[in-house]
Amino acid sequence: MEGTIPFKSLHSREYQGHKKKVHSVAWNCAGTKLASGSVDQTARIWHIEPYGHSKFKDIELKGHTDSVDQLCWDPKHADLVATASGDKSVRLWDARSGKCTQQAELSGENINITYKPDGTHIAVGNRDDELTVLDVRKFKPLHRRKFNYEVNEIAWNLSEDLFFLTTGLGTVEVLAYPSLHRLDTVTAHTAGCYCIAIDPKGRYFAVGSADSLVSLWDISDMLCLRTFTKLEWPVRTISFNYTGDYIASASEDLFIDISNVQTGRTVHQIPCRAAINSVEWNPKHDLLAYAGDDKNPKYNSDEGVFRVFGFESS
């Protein structure tokens, strides 16, 4: 590791509630609640105080009949969360009551979900490489598009006129929104591109690949600025912190890498006991939530935990 760690007062906290492993963690727009989605067919909502140590109570979101693979919060509403499941449905929940308020039955097993930054549309990707965009108010499909290549993660840019798909071909497809016409194909990696994150200032996007690299791209000209090379296994999950200064990335390596976006240098590594499925920075504080394939060593069963790692900038 190079340079001094820009953080002090590092602290980690474990949250236990799920019966099987956690696939996805996500913060609400206020940074006060965290949602977790699990193989146990539930999502849970946790009220998390930054640097607080009070007792926490979680709300269980029940209704899906298969794994909750990914979830995301309404970017404009701190109590609305959407879940995508292998049961082919997408559900919208009120995080205060735990009630499902909207439900859409789609055509395949859903594995990816993301909100348009203004909160009006939700995009969902399934195992059959089909993209569905839902109107949030009516919860009905606006667009459907089937691709003839492996589509992994999906994202809008902050100005909402571009839509990105990471593909199994090592490319990032850049589509115009709302037309979904292809504008550009970015040849990003030598192996499949798995995950994508948009910098909170809208300047960059980052891509994590099966080649174990994370690449950073300028959104305005689609040029690669640098790569992050610390991981040795396929990159499963990446996230920018709220200032856009740091990027976290994780894989089957038994650590989470945190690097400086401008220099590409590692500033901290968080040791892990298992492969990591999801990392996400809090939108207001230097808190990193992460979840993986943790097993209980005594029973060799899923632990169903996630952790929140807190930094206080020095």
PDB file of C-alpha atoms in Angstrom, residues 111-112 125-131 146-154 164-173 191-195 208-210 235:
ATOM      1  CA  ILE A 111     -30.732 -10.074 -11.459  1.00  0.00           C
ATOM      2  CA  ASN A 112     -30.161  -6.329 -11.878  1.00  0.00           C
ATOM      3  CA  GLY A 125     -32.174  -6.840 -16.266  1.00  0.00           C
ATOM      4  CA  ASN A 126     -32.818 -10.584 -16.244  1.00  0.00           C
ATOM      5  CA  ARG A 127     -30.870 -13.815 -16.821  1.00  0.00           C
ATOM      6  CA  ASP A 128     -32.106 -13.939 -20.413  1.00  0.00           C
ATOM      7  CA  ASP A 129     -30.326 -10.636 -21.244  1.00  0.00           C
ATOM      8  CA  GLU A 130     -33.591  -8.748 -21.467  1.00  0.00           C
ATOM      9  CA  LEU A 131     -33.936  -5.159 -20.298  1.00  0.00           C
ATOM     10  CA  LYS A 146     -33.696  -8.284 -25.685  1.00  0.00           C
ATOM     11  CA  PHE A 147     -29.967  -8.377 -26.395  1.00  0.00           C
ATOM     12  CA  ASN A 148     -28.102 -11.151 -28.211  1.00  0.00           C
ATOM     13  CA  TYR A 149     -25.133 -10.980 -25.832  1.00  0.00           C
ATOM     14  CA  GLU A 150     -24.637 -11.333 -22.089  1.00  0.00           C
ATOM     15  CA  VAL A 151     -25.815  -8.189 -20.294  1.00  0.00           C
ATOM     16  CA  ASN A 152     -24.553  -7.737 -16.750  1.00  0.00           C
ATOM     17  CA  GLU A 153     -24.990  -4.483 -14.803  1.00  0.00           C
ATOM     18  CA  ILE A 154     -26.912  -1.442 -16.015  1.00  0.00           C
ATOM     19  CA  PHE A 164     -24.901   1.920 -19.923  1.00  0.00           C
ATOM     20  CA  LEU A 165     -24.818  -1.877 -20.168  1.00  0.00           C
ATOM     21  CA  THR A 166     -21.789  -3.956 -19.187  1.00  0.00           C
ATOM     22  CA  THR A 167     -21.473  -7.074 -21.344  1.00  0.00           C
ATOM     23  CA  GLY A 168     -19.885 -10.489 -21.363  1.00  0.00           C
ATOM     24  CA  LEU A 169     -17.942  -9.407 -24.448  1.00  0.00           C
ATOM     25  CA  GLY A 170     -15.718  -7.067 -22.422  1.00  0.00           C
ATOM     26  CA  THR A 171     -17.551  -4.005 -23.709  1.00  0.00           C
ATOM     27  CA  VAL A 172     -19.716  -1.251 -22.296  1.00  0.00           C
ATOM     28  CA  GLU A 173     -22.626  -0.476 -24.587  1.00  0.00           C
ATOM     29  CA  ALA A 191     -12.820 -10.435 -20.438  1.00  0.00           C
ATOM     30  CA  GLY A 192     -16.462  -9.888 -19.488  1.00  0.00           C
ATOM     31  CA  CYS A 193     -17.454  -6.639 -17.792  1.00  0.00           C
ATOM     32  CA  TYR A 194     -19.455  -7.412 -14.653  1.00  0.00           C
ATOM     33  CA  CYS A 195     -20.195  -4.214 -12.763  1.00  0.00           C
ATOM     34  CA  GLY A 208     -15.163  -4.041 -12.945  1.00  0.00           C
ATOM     35  CA  SER A 209     -14.210  -7.028 -15.050  1.00  0.00           C
ATOM     36  CA  ALA A 210     -13.572 -10.773 -15.020  1.00  0.00           C
ATOM     37  CA  VAL A 235     -14.386  -8.009  -9.900  1.00  0.00           C
TER      38      VAL A 235
END
